[in-house]
Short mmCIF file of N, CA and C in Angstrom, two decimals:
data_model
loop_
_atom_site.label_atom_id
_atom_site.label_comp_id
_atom_site.label_asym_id
_atom_site.label_seq_id
_atom_site.Cartn_x
_atom_site.Cartn_y
_atom_site.Cartn_z
N UNK T 346 0.83 -1.19 0.00
CA UNK T 346 0.00 0.00 0.00
C UNK T 346 0.87 1.25 0.00
N UNK T 347 0.30 2.31 -0.54
CA UNK T 347 0.96 3.61 -0.53
C UNK T 347 0.17 4.53 0.38
N UNK T 348 0.87 5.27 1.22
CA UNK T 348 0.17 6.21 2.09
C UNK T 348 1.03 7.45 2.30
N UNK T 349 0.35 8.55 2.60
CA UNK T 349 1.05 9.81 2.84
C UNK T 349 0.12 10.76 3.57
N UNK T 350 0.73 11.69 4.28
CA UNK T 350 0.01 12.77 4.93
C UNK T 350 0.63 14.07 4.47
N UNK T 351 -0.22 15.05 4.21
CA UNK T 351 0.24 16.34 3.72
C UNK T 351 -0.49 17.42 4.51
N UNK T 352 0.25 18.42 4.97
CA UNK T 352 -0.36 19.59 5.61
C UNK T 352 -0.01 20.80 4.77
N UNK T 353 -1.02 21.65 4.56
CA UNK T 353 -0.80 22.80 3.70
C UNK T 353 -1.76 23.92 4.11
N UNK T 354 -1.29 25.16 4.02
CA UNK T 354 -2.15 26.31 4.24
C UNK T 354 -2.68 26.74 2.87
N UNK T 355 -4.01 26.78 2.77
CA UNK T 355 -4.67 27.15 1.51
C UNK T 355 -5.31 28.52 1.72
N UNK T 356 -5.06 29.47 0.80
CA UNK T 356 -5.53 30.85 1.00
C UNK T 356 -7.01 31.07 0.67
N UNK T 357 -7.87 30.45 1.47
CA UNK T 357 -9.31 30.70 1.36
C UNK T 357 -9.96 30.30 2.67
N UNK T 358 -11.22 30.63 2.82
CA UNK T 358 -11.95 30.25 4.03
C UNK T 358 -12.25 28.75 4.02
N UNK T 359 -12.38 28.20 5.21
CA UNK T 359 -12.62 26.76 5.38
C UNK T 359 -13.84 26.29 4.57
N UNK T 360 -14.93 27.03 4.69
CA UNK T 360 -16.18 26.65 3.99
C UNK T 360 -15.95 26.60 2.48
N UNK T 361 -15.20 27.55 1.95
CA UNK T 361 -14.92 27.58 0.51
C UNK T 361 -14.12 26.36 0.07
N UNK T 362 -13.12 26.00 0.86
CA UNK T 362 -12.28 24.85 0.50
C UNK T 362 -13.08 23.55 0.60
N UNK T 363 -13.89 23.41 1.61
CA UNK T 363 -14.71 22.21 1.74
C UNK T 363 -15.64 22.07 0.53
N UNK T 364 -16.29 23.18 0.14
CA UNK T 364 -17.16 23.14 -1.03
C UNK T 364 -16.39 22.75 -2.29
N UNK T 365 -15.17 23.25 -2.43
CA UNK T 365 -14.34 22.93 -3.59
C UNK T 365 -13.99 21.44 -3.61
N UNK T 366 -13.64 20.89 -2.46
CA UNK T 366 -13.28 19.47 -2.37
C UNK T 366 -14.49 18.59 -2.68
N UNK T 367 -15.66 18.97 -2.20
CA UNK T 367 -16.87 18.18 -2.44
C UNK T 367 -17.38 18.27 -3.87
N UNK T 368 -16.99 19.30 -4.61
CA UNK T 368 -17.49 19.51 -5.97
C UNK T 368 -16.65 18.71 -6.98
N UNK T 369 -16.76 17.38 -6.91
CA UNK T 369 -15.90 16.53 -7.74
C UNK T 369 -16.20 16.66 -9.24
N UNK T 370 -17.37 17.16 -9.58
CA UNK T 370 -17.69 17.34 -11.00
C UNK T 370 -16.83 18.42 -11.66
N UNK T 371 -16.23 19.29 -10.84
CA UNK T 371 -15.34 20.34 -11.37
C UNK T 371 -13.87 19.89 -11.41
N UNK T 372 -13.54 18.75 -10.84
CA UNK T 372 -12.14 18.28 -10.79
C UNK T 372 -11.45 18.28 -12.16
N UNK T 373 -12.14 17.88 -13.25
CA UNK T 373 -11.43 17.88 -14.54
C UNK T 373 -10.91 19.26 -14.95
N UNK T 374 -11.46 20.33 -14.37
CA UNK T 374 -11.01 21.68 -14.70
C UNK T 374 -9.65 22.02 -14.09
N UNK T 375 -9.25 21.28 -13.04
CA UNK T 375 -8.01 21.69 -12.38
C UNK T 375 -7.18 20.55 -11.77
N UNK T 376 -7.71 19.38 -11.57
CA UNK T 376 -6.96 18.29 -10.95
C UNK T 376 -6.20 17.52 -12.04
N UNK T 377 -4.88 17.40 -11.90
CA UNK T 377 -4.10 16.65 -12.90
C UNK T 377 -4.62 15.22 -13.06
N UNK T 378 -4.65 14.77 -14.28
CA UNK T 378 -5.03 13.41 -14.66
C UNK T 378 -6.51 13.10 -14.47
N UNK T 379 -7.32 14.06 -14.03
CA UNK T 379 -8.75 13.82 -13.85
C UNK T 379 -9.48 14.18 -15.14
N UNK T 380 -10.15 13.20 -15.74
CA UNK T 380 -10.83 13.37 -17.01
C UNK T 380 -12.31 13.69 -16.80
N UNK T 381 -12.91 13.06 -15.77
CA UNK T 381 -14.34 13.24 -15.55
C UNK T 381 -14.68 13.00 -14.07
N UNK T 382 -15.63 13.75 -13.56
CA UNK T 382 -16.11 13.56 -12.19
C UNK T 382 -17.63 13.54 -12.17
N UNK T 383 -18.21 12.55 -11.53
CA UNK T 383 -19.67 12.44 -11.43
C UNK T 383 -20.06 12.20 -9.98
N UNK T 384 -21.17 12.80 -9.61
CA UNK T 384 -21.68 12.69 -8.24
C UNK T 384 -23.11 12.16 -8.33
N UNK T 385 -23.45 11.19 -7.48
CA UNK T 385 -24.82 10.67 -7.48
C UNK T 385 -25.18 10.12 -6.10
N UNK T 386 -26.49 9.90 -5.92
CA UNK T 386 -27.03 9.39 -4.65
C UNK T 386 -26.59 10.23 -3.45
N UNK T 387 -26.84 11.52 -3.53
CA UNK T 387 -26.48 12.44 -2.44
C UNK T 387 -27.56 12.43 -1.37
N UNK T 388 -27.14 12.31 -0.13
CA UNK T 388 -28.03 12.42 1.03
C UNK T 388 -27.43 13.44 1.98
N UNK T 389 -28.28 14.33 2.49
CA UNK T 389 -27.79 15.36 3.40
C UNK T 389 -28.68 15.44 4.62
N UNK T 390 -28.03 15.56 5.77
CA UNK T 390 -28.74 15.80 7.03
C UNK T 390 -28.09 17.01 7.69
N UNK T 391 -28.49 17.28 8.91
CA UNK T 391 -27.94 18.47 9.58
C UNK T 391 -26.44 18.36 9.84
N UNK T 392 -25.93 17.16 10.03
CA UNK T 392 -24.50 17.02 10.34
C UNK T 392 -23.70 16.22 9.31
N UNK T 393 -24.36 15.67 8.27
CA UNK T 393 -23.65 14.85 7.28
C UNK T 393 -24.07 15.17 5.86
N UNK T 394 -23.11 15.04 4.94
CA UNK T 394 -23.40 14.95 3.51
C UNK T 394 -22.72 13.67 3.05
N UNK T 395 -23.48 12.78 2.42
CA UNK T 395 -22.93 11.53 1.93
C UNK T 395 -23.33 11.40 0.46
N UNK T 396 -22.36 11.05 -0.38
CA UNK T 396 -22.68 10.78 -1.78
C UNK T 396 -21.71 9.76 -2.36
N UNK T 397 -22.13 9.17 -3.47
CA UNK T 397 -21.26 8.29 -4.24
C UNK T 397 -20.70 9.13 -5.37
N UNK T 398 -19.46 8.87 -5.71
CA UNK T 398 -18.83 9.62 -6.78
C UNK T 398 -17.95 8.74 -7.63
N UNK T 399 -17.87 9.09 -8.91
CA UNK T 399 -16.98 8.41 -9.85
C UNK T 399 -15.97 9.42 -10.37
N UNK T 400 -14.72 9.02 -10.38
CA UNK T 400 -13.67 9.83 -11.01
C UNK T 400 -13.01 8.98 -12.09
N UNK T 401 -12.95 9.55 -13.28
CA UNK T 401 -12.20 8.90 -14.37
C UNK T 401 -10.85 9.59 -14.41
N UNK T 402 -9.79 8.82 -14.23
CA UNK T 402 -8.45 9.38 -14.19
C UNK T 402 -7.56 8.69 -15.22
N UNK T 403 -6.56 9.40 -15.69
CA UNK T 403 -5.62 8.85 -16.66
C UNK T 403 -5.32 9.87 -17.73
N UNK T 404 -4.97 9.35 -18.89
CA UNK T 404 -4.66 10.18 -20.06
C UNK T 404 -5.23 9.47 -21.28
N UNK T 405 -5.93 10.21 -22.11
CA UNK T 405 -6.42 9.72 -23.39
C UNK T 405 -7.12 8.37 -23.24
N UNK T 406 -6.63 7.34 -23.97
CA UNK T 406 -7.29 6.02 -23.90
C UNK T 406 -6.83 5.20 -22.70
N UNK T 407 -5.78 5.63 -22.04
CA UNK T 407 -5.30 4.94 -20.83
C UNK T 407 -5.94 5.60 -19.61
N UNK T 408 -7.13 5.12 -19.25
CA UNK T 408 -7.82 5.70 -18.12
C UNK T 408 -8.61 4.65 -17.37
N UNK T 409 -8.95 4.97 -16.14
CA UNK T 409 -9.73 4.08 -15.27
C UNK T 409 -10.74 4.93 -14.53
N UNK T 410 -11.88 4.32 -14.22
CA UNK T 410 -12.88 4.99 -13.40
C UNK T 410 -12.95 4.28 -12.07
N UNK T 411 -12.88 5.05 -10.99
CA UNK T 411 -13.08 4.44 -9.69
C UNK T 411 -14.23 5.12 -8.97
N UNK T 412 -14.98 4.30 -8.26
CA UNK T 412 -16.15 4.77 -7.52
C UNK T 412 -15.82 4.81 -6.04
N UNK T 413 -16.33 5.83 -5.38
CA UNK T 413 -16.05 5.96 -3.95
C UNK T 413 -17.26 6.50 -3.22
N UNK T 414 -17.23 6.31 -1.92
CA UNK T 414 -18.23 6.86 -1.02
C UNK T 414 -17.59 8.04 -0.31
N UNK T 415 -18.23 9.19 -0.39
CA UNK T 415 -17.70 10.42 0.20
C UNK T 415 -18.61 10.82 1.36
N UNK T 416 -18.03 11.00 2.53
CA UNK T 416 -18.80 11.40 3.71
C UNK T 416 -18.18 12.67 4.29
N UNK T 417 -19.01 13.73 4.35
CA UNK T 417 -18.57 14.99 4.94
C UNK T 417 -19.22 15.12 6.32
N UNK T 418 -18.38 15.14 7.34
CA UNK T 418 -18.83 15.34 8.72
C UNK T 418 -18.76 16.84 8.98
N UNK T 419 -19.90 17.51 8.90
CA UNK T 419 -19.94 18.98 8.95
C UNK T 419 -19.36 19.54 10.25
N UNK T 420 -19.75 19.00 11.39
CA UNK T 420 -19.31 19.56 12.66
C UNK T 420 -17.83 19.28 12.95
N UNK T 421 -17.30 18.22 12.38
CA UNK T 421 -15.88 17.88 12.59
C UNK T 421 -14.99 18.48 11.52
N UNK T 422 -15.60 19.13 10.50
CA UNK T 422 -14.83 19.68 9.37
C UNK T 422 -13.91 18.62 8.77
N UNK T 423 -14.51 17.48 8.46
CA UNK T 423 -13.74 16.35 7.96
C UNK T 423 -14.49 15.69 6.81
N UNK T 424 -13.74 15.24 5.80
CA UNK T 424 -14.29 14.47 4.69
C UNK T 424 -13.52 13.16 4.63
N UNK T 425 -14.25 12.04 4.57
CA UNK T 425 -13.62 10.72 4.43
C UNK T 425 -14.11 10.08 3.14
N UNK T 426 -13.18 9.58 2.36
CA UNK T 426 -13.47 8.93 1.08
C UNK T 426 -13.00 7.49 1.16
N UNK T 427 -13.89 6.55 0.80
CA UNK T 427 -13.52 5.13 0.77
C UNK T 427 -13.89 4.54 -0.59
N UNK T 428 -13.19 3.52 -0.96
CA UNK T 428 -13.35 2.87 -2.25
C UNK T 428 -14.62 2.02 -2.31
N UNK T 429 -15.33 2.09 -3.44
CA UNK T 429 -16.47 1.21 -3.70
C UNK T 429 -16.18 0.23 -4.83
N UNK T 430 -15.56 0.74 -5.93
CA UNK T 430 -15.33 -0.11 -7.10
C UNK T 430 -14.26 0.53 -7.97
N UNK T 431 -13.69 -0.28 -8.84
CA UNK T 431 -12.71 0.23 -9.79
C UNK T 431 -11.35 -0.42 -9.59
N UNK T 432 -10.29 0.26 -10.03
CA UNK T 432 -8.95 -0.33 -10.02
C UNK T 432 -8.30 -0.38 -8.63
N UNK T 433 -8.93 0.23 -7.65
CA UNK T 433 -8.36 0.24 -6.31
C UNK T 433 -8.82 -0.97 -5.50
N UNK T 434 -7.86 -1.59 -4.86
CA UNK T 434 -8.16 -2.68 -3.93
C UNK T 434 -8.59 -2.10 -2.59
N UNK T 435 -7.99 -0.95 -2.27
CA UNK T 435 -8.23 -0.30 -0.98
C UNK T 435 -8.02 1.21 -1.15
N UNK T 436 -8.87 2.00 -0.49
CA UNK T 436 -8.68 3.45 -0.45
C UNK T 436 -9.25 3.98 0.85
N UNK T 437 -8.45 4.76 1.53
CA UNK T 437 -8.93 5.60 2.62
C UNK T 437 -8.27 6.95 2.43
N UNK T 438 -9.12 7.95 2.33
CA UNK T 438 -8.66 9.30 2.06
C UNK T 438 -9.37 10.19 3.07
N UNK T 439 -8.62 10.98 3.81
CA UNK T 439 -9.22 11.83 4.84
C UNK T 439 -8.74 13.26 4.66
N UNK T 440 -9.69 14.19 4.65
CA UNK T 440 -9.42 15.61 4.56
C UNK T 440 -9.87 16.25 5.87
N UNK T 441 -9.01 17.05 6.51
CA UNK T 441 -9.38 17.79 7.72
C UNK T 441 -9.11 19.27 7.45
N UNK T 442 -10.04 20.10 7.89
CA UNK T 442 -9.97 21.53 7.61
C UNK T 442 -10.02 22.33 8.91
N UNK T 443 -9.13 23.31 9.03
CA UNK T 443 -9.13 24.18 10.19
C UNK T 443 -8.85 25.60 9.72
N UNK T 444 -9.78 26.51 10.02
CA UNK T 444 -9.59 27.89 9.59
C UNK T 444 -8.59 28.60 10.52
N UNK T 445 -7.63 29.28 9.89
CA UNK T 445 -6.59 30.01 10.61
C UNK T 445 -6.41 31.37 9.93
N UNK T 446 -6.88 32.45 10.58
CA UNK T 446 -6.70 33.81 10.06
C UNK T 446 -7.13 33.97 8.59
N UNK T 447 -8.35 33.62 8.28
CA UNK T 447 -8.90 33.71 6.92
C UNK T 447 -8.21 32.83 5.89
N UNK T 448 -7.45 31.86 6.35
CA UNK T 448 -6.91 30.83 5.47
C UNK T 448 -7.34 29.49 6.07
N UNK T 449 -7.04 28.42 5.38
CA UNK T 449 -7.42 27.10 5.89
C UNK T 449 -6.21 26.19 5.96
N UNK T 450 -6.02 25.60 7.12
CA UNK T 450 -5.00 24.57 7.23
C UNK T 450 -5.66 23.26 6.80
N UNK T 451 -5.13 22.70 5.73
CA UNK T 451 -5.64 21.44 5.22
C UNK T 451 -4.69 20.33 5.64
N UNK T 452 -5.25 19.30 6.23
CA UNK T 452 -4.49 18.10 6.52
C UNK T 452 -5.11 16.99 5.69
N UNK T 453 -4.30 16.40 4.84
CA UNK T 453 -4.77 15.41 3.87
C UNK T 453 -4.03 14.10 4.10
N UNK T 454 -4.77 13.02 4.25
CA UNK T 454 -4.18 11.69 4.42
C UNK T 454 -4.76 10.78 3.35
N UNK T 455 -3.91 10.00 2.71
CA UNK T 455 -4.38 9.01 1.74
C UNK T 455 -3.61 7.71 1.93
N UNK T 456 -4.35 6.62 1.83
CA UNK T 456 -3.78 5.28 1.90
C UNK T 456 -4.53 4.45 0.85
N UNK T 457 -3.79 3.89 -0.11
CA UNK T 457 -4.47 3.13 -1.16
C UNK T 457 -3.58 2.01 -1.68
N UNK T 458 -4.24 1.08 -2.37
CA UNK T 458 -3.54 0.00 -3.06
C UNK T 458 -4.33 -0.33 -4.31
N UNK T 459 -3.63 -0.43 -5.43
CA UNK T 459 -4.26 -0.81 -6.69
C UNK T 459 -4.40 -2.34 -6.76
N UNK T 460 -5.40 -2.80 -7.49
CA UNK T 460 -5.60 -4.24 -7.67
C UNK T 460 -4.47 -4.85 -8.50
N UNK T 461 -4.00 -4.12 -9.50
CA UNK T 461 -2.95 -4.60 -10.38
C UNK T 461 -1.59 -4.40 -9.71
N UNK T 462 -0.88 -5.49 -9.37
CA UNK T 462 0.39 -5.35 -8.64
C UNK T 462 1.48 -4.62 -9.42
N UNK T 463 1.48 -4.73 -10.74
CA UNK T 463 2.49 -4.04 -11.55
C UNK T 463 2.24 -2.53 -11.50
N UNK T 464 0.99 -2.13 -11.74
CA UNK T 464 0.65 -0.71 -11.67
C UNK T 464 0.86 -0.17 -10.25
N UNK T 465 0.57 -1.00 -9.26
CA UNK T 465 0.76 -0.58 -7.87
C UNK T 465 2.23 -0.26 -7.60
N UNK T 466 3.13 -1.08 -8.12
CA UNK T 466 4.57 -0.83 -7.97
C UNK T 466 5.01 0.45 -8.64
N UNK T 467 4.46 0.71 -9.83
CA UNK T 467 4.78 1.95 -10.55
C UNK T 467 4.27 3.16 -9.77
N UNK T 468 3.02 3.06 -9.27
CA UNK T 468 2.43 4.16 -8.52
C UNK T 468 3.22 4.49 -7.26
N UNK T 469 3.71 3.48 -6.57
CA UNK T 469 4.48 3.72 -5.34
C UNK T 469 5.68 4.62 -5.61
N UNK T 470 6.32 4.43 -6.77
CA UNK T 470 7.53 5.19 -7.09
C UNK T 470 7.24 6.65 -7.41
N UNK T 471 6.08 6.94 -7.99
CA UNK T 471 5.78 8.32 -8.38
C UNK T 471 4.67 8.94 -7.52
N UNK T 472 4.29 8.25 -6.48
CA UNK T 472 3.15 8.65 -5.65
C UNK T 472 3.32 10.04 -5.03
N UNK T 473 4.45 10.30 -4.41
CA UNK T 473 4.66 11.57 -3.72
C UNK T 473 4.65 12.75 -4.69
N UNK T 474 5.24 12.56 -5.85
CA UNK T 474 5.24 13.61 -6.88
C UNK T 474 3.82 13.93 -7.30
N UNK T 475 3.02 12.88 -7.54
CA UNK T 475 1.63 13.06 -7.94
C UNK T 475 0.81 13.73 -6.86
N UNK T 476 1.01 13.33 -5.62
CA UNK T 476 0.28 13.91 -4.50
C UNK T 476 0.58 15.40 -4.38
N UNK T 477 1.84 15.78 -4.51
CA UNK T 477 2.21 17.19 -4.43
C UNK T 477 1.61 18.00 -5.59
N UNK T 478 1.54 17.40 -6.79
CA UNK T 478 0.92 18.08 -7.93
C UNK T 478 -0.56 18.33 -7.67
N UNK T 479 -1.23 17.35 -7.10
CA UNK T 479 -2.66 17.48 -6.82
C UNK T 479 -2.89 18.53 -5.73
N UNK T 480 -2.08 18.51 -4.69
CA UNK T 480 -2.21 19.52 -3.62
C UNK T 480 -1.99 20.92 -4.17
N UNK T 481 -1.01 21.07 -5.03
CA UNK T 481 -0.73 22.37 -5.65
C UNK T 481 -1.91 22.81 -6.52
N UNK T 482 -2.56 21.86 -7.19
CA UNK T 482 -3.71 22.18 -8.03
C UNK T 482 -4.86 22.74 -7.19
N UNK T 483 -5.11 22.16 -6.01
CA UNK T 483 -6.16 22.67 -5.13
C UNK T 483 -5.80 24.07 -4.62
N UNK T 484 -4.54 24.27 -4.28
CA UNK T 484 -4.10 25.58 -3.81
C UNK T 484 -4.27 26.63 -4.90
N UNK T 485 -3.84 26.32 -6.12
CA UNK T 485 -3.95 27.27 -7.23
C UNK T 485 -5.41 27.56 -7.57
N UNK T 486 -6.25 26.54 -7.48
CA UNK T 486 -7.69 26.73 -7.74
C UNK T 486 -8.30 27.66 -6.69
N UNK T 487 -7.93 27.49 -5.44
CA UNK T 487 -8.43 28.35 -4.37
C UNK T 487 -8.00 29.80 -4.60
N UNK T 488 -6.75 30.00 -5.00
CA UNK T 488 -6.26 31.35 -5.28
C UNK T 488 -7.05 31.96 -6.43
N UNK T 489 -7.26 31.19 -7.49
CA UNK T 489 -8.00 31.67 -8.65
C UNK T 489 -9.44 32.04 -8.30
N UNK T 490 -10.10 31.22 -7.50
CA UNK T 490 -11.52 31.44 -7.19
C UNK T 490 -11.76 32.46 -6.09
N UNK T 491 -10.86 32.52 -5.09
CA UNK T 491 -11.19 33.27 -3.88
C UNK T 491 -10.28 34.43 -3.53
N UNK T 492 -9.25 34.69 -4.29
CA UNK T 492 -8.36 35.83 -3.99
C UNK T 492 -8.82 37.06 -4.73
#
């Protein structure tokens, strides 16, 4: 399995960043390697938002779609993503948000394993580079939208 934790200050309000993270249909506009994002079966209560989402990732004809369950715990300012179907054998992704002086401290944790052992080995080698690119994409998107 590959796992990593990343902490970053993002220049926007906590609520804005949470909305941006939950809006997976916009990911193809700014997230590297994301071709398509779909959201379905959304349920919302006073303290939770839960939905299923599909992300198609890759390049051109080399792409995969993975389905996940996304749970936003409103009072805890936390989003947890788990794998439902696709090329991942395992996925746990956790986003934590804390507002600090009109910016947001984002703490991001991801732990995953691909079903294909060859691709999993390749991903392990380039995982940190990819994670940093994705984090930078969220930061740049926040600057573009909210500065």
